[in-house]
mmCIF file with all atom_site columns, C-alpha atoms in Angstrom:
data_model
loop_
_atom_site.group_PDB
_atom_site.id
_atom_site.type_symbol
_atom_site.label_atom_id
_atom_site.label_alt_id
_atom_site.label_comp_id
_atom_site.label_asym_id
_atom_site.label_entity_id
_atom_site.label_seq_id
_atom_site.pdbx_PDB_ins_code
_atom_site.Cartn_x
_atom_site.Cartn_y
_atom_site.Cartn_z
_atom_site.occupancy
_atom_site.B_iso_or_equiv
_atom_site.pdbx_formal_charge
_atom_site.auth_seq_id
_atom_site.auth_comp_id
_atom_site.auth_asym_id
_atom_site.auth_atom_id
_atom_site.pdbx_PDB_model_num
ATOM 1   C CA . UNK Y 1 1   ? 42.932  -23.079 26.559  1.00 58.00 ? 1   UNK Y CA 1
ATOM 2   C CA . UNK Y 1 2   ? 40.629  -20.183 25.632  1.00 64.00 ? 2   UNK Y CA 1
ATOM 3   C CA . UNK Y 1 3   ? 41.411  -18.428 22.419  1.00 62.00 ? 3   UNK Y CA 1
ATOM 4   C CA . UNK Y 1 4   ? 39.613  -15.160 21.835  1.00 64.00 ? 4   UNK Y CA 1
ATOM 5   C CA . UNK Y 1 5   ? 38.821  -14.118 18.279  1.00 64.00 ? 5   UNK Y CA 1
ATOM 6   C CA . UNK Y 1 6   ? 41.073  -11.469 16.837  1.00 71.00 ? 6   UNK Y CA 1
ATOM 7   C CA . UNK Y 1 7   ? 39.831  -7.918  17.269  1.00 67.00 ? 7   UNK Y CA 1
ATOM 8   C CA . UNK Y 1 8   ? 39.644  -7.489  13.496  1.00 73.00 ? 8   UNK Y CA 1
ATOM 9   C CA . UNK Y 1 9   ? 37.151  -10.372 13.248  1.00 61.00 ? 9   UNK Y CA 1
ATOM 10  C CA . UNK Y 1 10  ? 34.931  -8.870  15.939  1.00 53.00 ? 10  UNK Y CA 1
ATOM 11  C CA . UNK Y 1 11  ? 35.180  -5.463  14.272  1.00 53.00 ? 11  UNK Y CA 1
ATOM 12  C CA . UNK Y 1 12  ? 34.280  -6.964  10.882  1.00 51.00 ? 12  UNK Y CA 1
ATOM 13  C CA . UNK Y 1 13  ? 31.226  -8.738  12.329  1.00 55.00 ? 13  UNK Y CA 1
ATOM 14  C CA . UNK Y 1 14  ? 30.077  -5.530  14.024  1.00 42.00 ? 14  UNK Y CA 1
ATOM 15  C CA . UNK Y 1 15  ? 30.581  -3.591  10.788  1.00 44.00 ? 15  UNK Y CA 1
ATOM 16  C CA . UNK Y 1 16  ? 28.518  -6.093  8.759   1.00 45.00 ? 16  UNK Y CA 1
ATOM 17  C CA . UNK Y 1 17  ? 25.765  -6.056  11.399  1.00 43.00 ? 17  UNK Y CA 1
ATOM 18  C CA . UNK Y 1 18  ? 25.690  -2.259  11.265  1.00 45.00 ? 18  UNK Y CA 1
ATOM 19  C CA . UNK Y 1 19  ? 25.364  -2.319  7.466   1.00 49.00 ? 19  UNK Y CA 1
ATOM 20  C CA . UNK Y 1 20  ? 22.491  -4.832  7.662   1.00 40.00 ? 20  UNK Y CA 1
ATOM 21  C CA . UNK Y 1 21  ? 20.656  -2.728  10.260  1.00 43.00 ? 21  UNK Y CA 1
ATOM 22  C CA . UNK Y 1 22  ? 21.147  0.433   8.192   1.00 41.00 ? 22  UNK Y CA 1
ATOM 23  C CA . UNK Y 1 23  ? 19.916  -1.387  5.075   1.00 43.00 ? 23  UNK Y CA 1
ATOM 24  C CA . UNK Y 1 24  ? 16.740  -2.600  6.779   1.00 42.00 ? 24  UNK Y CA 1
ATOM 25  C CA . UNK Y 1 25  ? 16.036  0.878   8.174   1.00 41.00 ? 25  UNK Y CA 1
ATOM 26  C CA . UNK Y 1 26  ? 16.637  2.434   4.746   1.00 46.00 ? 26  UNK Y CA 1
ATOM 27  C CA . UNK Y 1 27  ? 14.368  -0.094  3.024   1.00 43.00 ? 27  UNK Y CA 1
ATOM 28  C CA . UNK Y 1 28  ? 11.518  0.593   5.456   1.00 48.00 ? 28  UNK Y CA 1
ATOM 29  C CA . UNK Y 1 29  ? 11.907  4.353   4.987   1.00 53.00 ? 29  UNK Y CA 1
ATOM 30  C CA . UNK Y 1 30  ? 11.832  3.853   1.208   1.00 70.00 ? 30  UNK Y CA 1
ATOM 31  C CA . UNK Y 1 31  ? 8.592   1.813   1.436   1.00 91.00 ? 31  UNK Y CA 1
ATOM 32  C CA . UNK Y 1 32  ? 6.985   4.554   3.531   1.00 94.00 ? 32  UNK Y CA 1
ATOM 33  C CA . UNK Y 1 33  ? 8.033   7.218   0.995   1.00 94.00 ? 33  UNK Y CA 1
ATOM 34  C CA . UNK Y 1 34  ? 6.690   5.073   -1.836  1.00 94.00 ? 34  UNK Y CA 1
ATOM 35  C CA . UNK Y 1 35  ? 3.236   4.743   -0.246  1.00 96.00 ? 35  UNK Y CA 1
ATOM 36  C CA . UNK Y 1 36  ? 3.095   8.443   0.666   1.00 97.00 ? 36  UNK Y CA 1
ATOM 37  C CA . UNK Y 1 37  ? 3.969   9.302   -2.949  1.00 95.00 ? 37  UNK Y CA 1
ATOM 38  C CA . UNK Y 1 38  ? 1.211   6.992   -4.238  1.00 95.00 ? 38  UNK Y CA 1
ATOM 39  C CA . UNK Y 1 39  ? -1.271  8.815   -1.992  1.00 97.00 ? 39  UNK Y CA 1
ATOM 40  C CA . UNK Y 1 40  ? 0.179   12.287  -2.716  1.00 96.00 ? 40  UNK Y CA 1
ATOM 41  C CA . UNK Y 1 41  ? 0.772   13.077  0.968   1.00 97.00 ? 41  UNK Y CA 1
ATOM 42  C CA . UNK Y 1 42  ? 3.966   14.409  2.545   1.00 96.00 ? 42  UNK Y CA 1
ATOM 43  C CA . UNK Y 1 43  ? 4.360   11.684  5.167   1.00 95.00 ? 43  UNK Y CA 1
ATOM 44  C CA . UNK Y 1 44  ? 2.488   8.623   6.317   1.00 97.00 ? 44  UNK Y CA 1
ATOM 45  C CA . UNK Y 1 45  ? 0.873   8.549   9.745   1.00 97.00 ? 45  UNK Y CA 1
ATOM 46  C CA . UNK Y 1 46  ? 3.065   6.863   12.357  1.00 96.00 ? 46  UNK Y CA 1
ATOM 47  C CA . UNK Y 1 47  ? 0.504   4.059   12.729  1.00 98.00 ? 47  UNK Y CA 1
ATOM 48  C CA . UNK Y 1 48  ? 1.235   2.718   9.214   1.00 98.00 ? 48  UNK Y CA 1
ATOM 49  C CA . UNK Y 1 49  ? 3.152   -0.578  9.533   1.00 97.00 ? 49  UNK Y CA 1
ATOM 50  C CA . UNK Y 1 50  ? 3.649   -3.908  7.774   1.00 96.00 ? 50  UNK Y CA 1
ATOM 51  C CA . UNK Y 1 51  ? 3.977   -2.390  4.288   1.00 97.00 ? 51  UNK Y CA 1
ATOM 52  C CA . UNK Y 1 52  ? 4.171   -4.777  1.324   1.00 96.00 ? 52  UNK Y CA 1
ATOM 53  C CA . UNK Y 1 53  ? 4.253   -3.486  -2.273  1.00 95.00 ? 53  UNK Y CA 1
ATOM 54  C CA . UNK Y 1 54  ? 4.379   -4.845  -5.812  1.00 93.00 ? 54  UNK Y CA 1
ATOM 55  C CA . UNK Y 1 55  ? 4.627   -3.296  -9.275  1.00 88.00 ? 55  UNK Y CA 1
ATOM 56  C CA . UNK Y 1 56  ? 2.940   -5.202  -12.060 1.00 83.00 ? 56  UNK Y CA 1
ATOM 57  C CA . UNK Y 1 57  ? 2.625   -2.857  -15.034 1.00 72.00 ? 57  UNK Y CA 1
ATOM 58  C CA . UNK Y 1 58  ? 4.477   -2.918  -18.319 1.00 70.00 ? 58  UNK Y CA 1
ATOM 59  C CA . UNK Y 1 59  ? 3.467   0.100   -20.389 1.00 71.00 ? 59  UNK Y CA 1
ATOM 60  C CA . UNK Y 1 60  ? 1.363   1.705   -17.631 1.00 73.00 ? 60  UNK Y CA 1
ATOM 61  C CA . UNK Y 1 61  ? 2.158   2.363   -13.977 1.00 75.00 ? 61  UNK Y CA 1
ATOM 62  C CA . UNK Y 1 62  ? 0.415   -0.312  -11.917 1.00 88.00 ? 62  UNK Y CA 1
ATOM 63  C CA . UNK Y 1 63  ? 1.356   -0.504  -8.251  1.00 94.00 ? 63  UNK Y CA 1
ATOM 64  C CA . UNK Y 1 64  ? -0.246  -2.113  -5.222  1.00 95.00 ? 64  UNK Y CA 1
ATOM 65  C CA . UNK Y 1 65  ? 0.651   -1.765  -1.549  1.00 96.00 ? 65  UNK Y CA 1
ATOM 66  C CA . UNK Y 1 66  ? -0.969  -3.180  1.566   1.00 97.00 ? 66  UNK Y CA 1
ATOM 67  C CA . UNK Y 1 67  ? -0.381  -2.146  5.156   1.00 98.00 ? 67  UNK Y CA 1
ATOM 68  C CA . UNK Y 1 68  ? -1.867  -1.732  8.611   1.00 98.00 ? 68  UNK Y CA 1
ATOM 69  C CA . UNK Y 1 69  ? -2.995  1.652   9.949   1.00 98.00 ? 69  UNK Y CA 1
ATOM 70  C CA . UNK Y 1 70  ? -4.987  3.029   12.845  1.00 98.00 ? 70  UNK Y CA 1
ATOM 71  C CA . UNK Y 1 71  ? -8.602  3.572   11.802  1.00 98.00 ? 71  UNK Y CA 1
ATOM 72  C CA . UNK Y 1 72  ? -8.303  7.150   13.054  1.00 98.00 ? 72  UNK Y CA 1
ATOM 73  C CA . UNK Y 1 73  ? -5.609  7.780   10.403  1.00 98.00 ? 73  UNK Y CA 1
ATOM 74  C CA . UNK Y 1 74  ? -7.680  6.828   7.337   1.00 97.00 ? 74  UNK Y CA 1
ATOM 75  C CA . UNK Y 1 75  ? -8.744  10.448  6.791   1.00 96.00 ? 75  UNK Y CA 1
ATOM 76  C CA . UNK Y 1 76  ? -5.055  11.472  6.742   1.00 97.00 ? 76  UNK Y CA 1
ATOM 77  C CA . UNK Y 1 77  ? -4.404  8.866   4.034   1.00 98.00 ? 77  UNK Y CA 1
ATOM 78  C CA . UNK Y 1 78  ? -7.237  10.315  1.929   1.00 97.00 ? 78  UNK Y CA 1
ATOM 79  C CA . UNK Y 1 79  ? -6.041  13.948  2.022   1.00 97.00 ? 79  UNK Y CA 1
ATOM 80  C CA . UNK Y 1 80  ? -3.691  13.856  -0.969  1.00 96.00 ? 80  UNK Y CA 1
ATOM 81  C CA . UNK Y 1 81  ? -6.323  13.497  -3.676  1.00 96.00 ? 81  UNK Y CA 1
ATOM 82  C CA . UNK Y 1 82  ? -10.034 14.145  -4.006  1.00 96.00 ? 82  UNK Y CA 1
ATOM 83  C CA . UNK Y 1 83  ? -11.342 10.687  -3.091  1.00 95.00 ? 83  UNK Y CA 1
ATOM 84  C CA . UNK Y 1 84  ? -14.976 9.635   -3.255  1.00 91.00 ? 84  UNK Y CA 1
ATOM 85  C CA . UNK Y 1 85  ? -16.608 6.472   -1.983  1.00 89.00 ? 85  UNK Y CA 1
ATOM 86  C CA . UNK Y 1 86  ? -17.925 3.893   -4.401  1.00 78.00 ? 86  UNK Y CA 1
ATOM 87  C CA . UNK Y 1 87  ? -21.385 2.567   -4.863  1.00 57.00 ? 87  UNK Y CA 1
ATOM 88  C CA . UNK Y 1 88  ? -22.766 -0.949  -4.808  1.00 51.00 ? 88  UNK Y CA 1
ATOM 89  C CA . UNK Y 1 89  ? -22.233 -2.878  -8.065  1.00 58.00 ? 89  UNK Y CA 1
ATOM 90  C CA . UNK Y 1 90  ? -25.906 -3.830  -8.067  1.00 50.00 ? 90  UNK Y CA 1
ATOM 91  C CA . UNK Y 1 91  ? -26.959 -0.161  -8.246  1.00 49.00 ? 91  UNK Y CA 1
ATOM 92  C CA . UNK Y 1 92  ? -25.781 0.252   -11.857 1.00 48.00 ? 92  UNK Y CA 1
ATOM 93  C CA . UNK Y 1 93  ? -23.885 -2.892  -12.807 1.00 50.00 ? 93  UNK Y CA 1
ATOM 94  C CA . UNK Y 1 94  ? -20.184 -3.647  -12.347 1.00 48.00 ? 94  UNK Y CA 1
ATOM 95  C CA . UNK Y 1 95  ? -19.079 -2.145  -15.685 1.00 52.00 ? 95  UNK Y CA 1
ATOM 96  C CA . UNK Y 1 96  ? -20.657 1.281   -15.167 1.00 52.00 ? 96  UNK Y CA 1
ATOM 97  C CA . UNK Y 1 97  ? -19.041 4.243   -13.444 1.00 54.00 ? 97  UNK Y CA 1
ATOM 98  C CA . UNK Y 1 98  ? -15.743 2.864   -12.218 1.00 56.00 ? 98  UNK Y CA 1
ATOM 99  C CA . UNK Y 1 99  ? -14.969 0.534   -9.311  1.00 58.00 ? 99  UNK Y CA 1
ATOM 100 C CA . UNK Y 1 100 ? -17.821 -0.747  -7.222  1.00 58.00 ? 100 UNK Y CA 1
ATOM 101 C CA . UNK Y 1 101 ? -18.229 -2.885  -4.127  1.00 55.00 ? 101 UNK Y CA 1
ATOM 102 C CA . UNK Y 1 102 ? -20.000 -6.131  -4.902  1.00 56.00 ? 102 UNK Y CA 1
ATOM 103 C CA . UNK Y 1 103 ? -22.056 -7.049  -1.868  1.00 48.00 ? 103 UNK Y CA 1
ATOM 104 C CA . UNK Y 1 104 ? -23.295 -10.475 -3.020  1.00 50.00 ? 104 UNK Y CA 1
ATOM 105 C CA . UNK Y 1 105 ? -20.005 -12.257 -2.399  1.00 58.00 ? 105 UNK Y CA 1
ATOM 106 C CA . UNK Y 1 106 ? -16.942 -11.907 -0.214  1.00 71.00 ? 106 UNK Y CA 1
ATOM 107 C CA . UNK Y 1 107 ? -14.522 -9.616  -2.035  1.00 84.00 ? 107 UNK Y CA 1
ATOM 108 C CA . UNK Y 1 108 ? -11.070 -9.681  -0.490  1.00 89.00 ? 108 UNK Y CA 1
ATOM 109 C CA . UNK Y 1 109 ? -7.784  -7.921  -1.034  1.00 90.00 ? 109 UNK Y CA 1
ATOM 110 C CA . UNK Y 1 110 ? -6.399  -11.020 -2.737  1.00 90.00 ? 110 UNK Y CA 1
ATOM 111 C CA . UNK Y 1 111 ? -9.192  -11.354 -5.306  1.00 86.00 ? 111 UNK Y CA 1
ATOM 112 C CA . UNK Y 1 112 ? -9.829  -7.651  -5.934  1.00 83.00 ? 112 UNK Y CA 1
ATOM 113 C CA . UNK Y 1 113 ? -9.441  -6.553  -9.540  1.00 80.00 ? 113 UNK Y CA 1
ATOM 114 C CA . UNK Y 1 114 ? -6.421  -7.081  -11.637 1.00 76.00 ? 114 UNK Y CA 1
ATOM 115 C CA . UNK Y 1 115 ? -3.408  -7.103  -9.343  1.00 81.00 ? 115 UNK Y CA 1
ATOM 116 C CA . UNK Y 1 116 ? -1.223  -9.503  -7.399  1.00 87.00 ? 116 UNK Y CA 1
ATOM 117 C CA . UNK Y 1 117 ? -2.169  -10.927 -4.016  1.00 90.00 ? 117 UNK Y CA 1
ATOM 118 C CA . UNK Y 1 118 ? 0.209   -9.299  -1.538  1.00 93.00 ? 118 UNK Y CA 1
ATOM 119 C CA . UNK Y 1 119 ? 0.214   -9.013  2.227   1.00 93.00 ? 119 UNK Y CA 1
ATOM 120 C CA . UNK Y 1 120 ? -2.356  -10.738 4.436   1.00 94.00 ? 120 UNK Y CA 1
ATOM 121 C CA . UNK Y 1 121 ? -5.761  -11.265 2.809   1.00 95.00 ? 121 UNK Y CA 1
ATOM 122 C CA . UNK Y 1 122 ? -8.639  -9.245  4.262   1.00 95.00 ? 122 UNK Y CA 1
ATOM 123 C CA . UNK Y 1 123 ? -12.315 -8.701  3.342   1.00 93.00 ? 123 UNK Y CA 1
ATOM 124 C CA . UNK Y 1 124 ? -12.948 -5.370  1.614   1.00 92.00 ? 124 UNK Y CA 1
ATOM 125 C CA . UNK Y 1 125 ? -15.656 -3.185  3.156   1.00 90.00 ? 125 UNK Y CA 1
ATOM 126 C CA . UNK Y 1 126 ? -14.779 0.349   2.009   1.00 91.00 ? 126 UNK Y CA 1
ATOM 127 C CA . UNK Y 1 127 ? -13.480 1.592   -1.349  1.00 92.00 ? 127 UNK Y CA 1
ATOM 128 C CA . UNK Y 1 128 ? -12.336 5.157   -2.027  1.00 94.00 ? 128 UNK Y CA 1
ATOM 129 C CA . UNK Y 1 129 ? -11.424 6.264   -5.549  1.00 94.00 ? 129 UNK Y CA 1
ATOM 130 C CA . UNK Y 1 130 ? -9.631  9.338   -6.926  1.00 95.00 ? 130 UNK Y CA 1
ATOM 131 C CA . UNK Y 1 131 ? -8.999  10.205  -10.569 1.00 93.00 ? 131 UNK Y CA 1
ATOM 132 C CA . UNK Y 1 132 ? -6.237  12.824  -10.323 1.00 93.00 ? 132 UNK Y CA 1
ATOM 133 C CA . UNK Y 1 133 ? -6.127  15.473  -13.039 1.00 92.00 ? 133 UNK Y CA 1
ATOM 134 C CA . UNK Y 1 134 ? -2.330  15.362  -12.728 1.00 90.00 ? 134 UNK Y CA 1
ATOM 135 C CA . UNK Y 1 135 ? -2.395  12.030  -14.556 1.00 89.00 ? 135 UNK Y CA 1
ATOM 136 C CA . UNK Y 1 136 ? -2.251  13.516  -18.066 1.00 89.00 ? 136 UNK Y CA 1
ATOM 137 C CA . UNK Y 1 137 ? -3.493  10.419  -19.891 1.00 90.00 ? 137 UNK Y CA 1
ATOM 138 C CA . UNK Y 1 138 ? -5.797  9.123   -17.169 1.00 89.00 ? 138 UNK Y CA 1
ATOM 139 C CA . UNK Y 1 139 ? -5.551  6.858   -14.195 1.00 92.00 ? 139 UNK Y CA 1
ATOM 140 C CA . UNK Y 1 140 ? -6.802  6.398   -10.680 1.00 92.00 ? 140 UNK Y CA 1
ATOM 141 C CA . UNK Y 1 141 ? -5.818  5.809   -7.089  1.00 95.00 ? 141 UNK Y CA 1
ATOM 142 C CA . UNK Y 1 142 ? -7.964  3.355   -5.157  1.00 93.00 ? 142 UNK Y CA 1
ATOM 143 C CA . UNK Y 1 143 ? -7.789  2.919   -1.385  1.00 96.00 ? 143 UNK Y CA 1
ATOM 144 C CA . UNK Y 1 144 ? -9.579  -0.102  0.072   1.00 94.00 ? 144 UNK Y CA 1
ATOM 145 C CA . UNK Y 1 145 ? -10.044 -1.043  3.731   1.00 95.00 ? 145 UNK Y CA 1
ATOM 146 C CA . UNK Y 1 146 ? -11.541 -3.747  5.866   1.00 95.00 ? 146 UNK Y CA 1
ATOM 147 C CA . UNK Y 1 147 ? -14.583 -3.081  8.067   1.00 94.00 ? 147 UNK Y CA 1
ATOM 148 C CA . UNK Y 1 148 ? -12.488 -1.822  10.992  1.00 97.00 ? 148 UNK Y CA 1
ATOM 149 C CA . UNK Y 1 149 ? -10.418 0.360   8.606   1.00 97.00 ? 149 UNK Y CA 1
ATOM 150 C CA . UNK Y 1 150 ? -7.155  -1.020  9.978   1.00 98.00 ? 150 UNK Y CA 1
ATOM 151 C CA . UNK Y 1 151 ? -6.121  -3.154  6.967   1.00 98.00 ? 151 UNK Y CA 1
ATOM 152 C CA . UNK Y 1 152 ? -5.506  -1.019  3.889   1.00 98.00 ? 152 UNK Y CA 1
ATOM 153 C CA . UNK Y 1 153 ? -4.657  -1.641  0.239   1.00 96.00 ? 153 UNK Y CA 1
ATOM 154 C CA . UNK Y 1 154 ? -3.725  1.107   -2.228  1.00 96.00 ? 154 UNK Y CA 1
ATOM 155 C CA . UNK Y 1 155 ? -3.801  0.606   -5.989  1.00 94.00 ? 155 UNK Y CA 1
ATOM 156 C CA . UNK Y 1 156 ? -2.165  3.148   -8.291  1.00 93.00 ? 156 UNK Y CA 1
ATOM 157 C CA . UNK Y 1 157 ? -2.895  3.121   -12.013 1.00 90.00 ? 157 UNK Y CA 1
ATOM 158 C CA . UNK Y 1 158 ? -1.426  5.741   -14.354 1.00 88.00 ? 158 UNK Y CA 1
ATOM 159 C CA . UNK Y 1 159 ? -1.972  5.333   -18.072 1.00 88.00 ? 159 UNK Y CA 1
#
């Protein structure tokens, strides 16, 4: 004897599934807005995927996000602020003139200065830094990529 589930049960399951799907879509849209706000750009390029973010500040704003992007979209990610590339640490020492890229050892996204290890670990090859004047008491936005410029990490610090 086959007994079919009541229509209300099927409707309830469909309703819950719809809510879960809407929640996931909303969460992903919120992550994309968060990263675009960190970079001061209206929207992220369509190639940006696999976003993972963490906040780790108490009295200051300290945020870190990692994601994948097409290498051709890196310039679009850098449009929101006046970014400049960093120098080698050995050129003036690691404590002089802001962030630097230490070439003597493998620096990766998981051991880069001061923040949590999030997303897949990747070796850092390029560092771009901006010190926005809009940050009244100081701060910086740092965008780091791997050699192929397809793995990206963004650090936001606002004092």
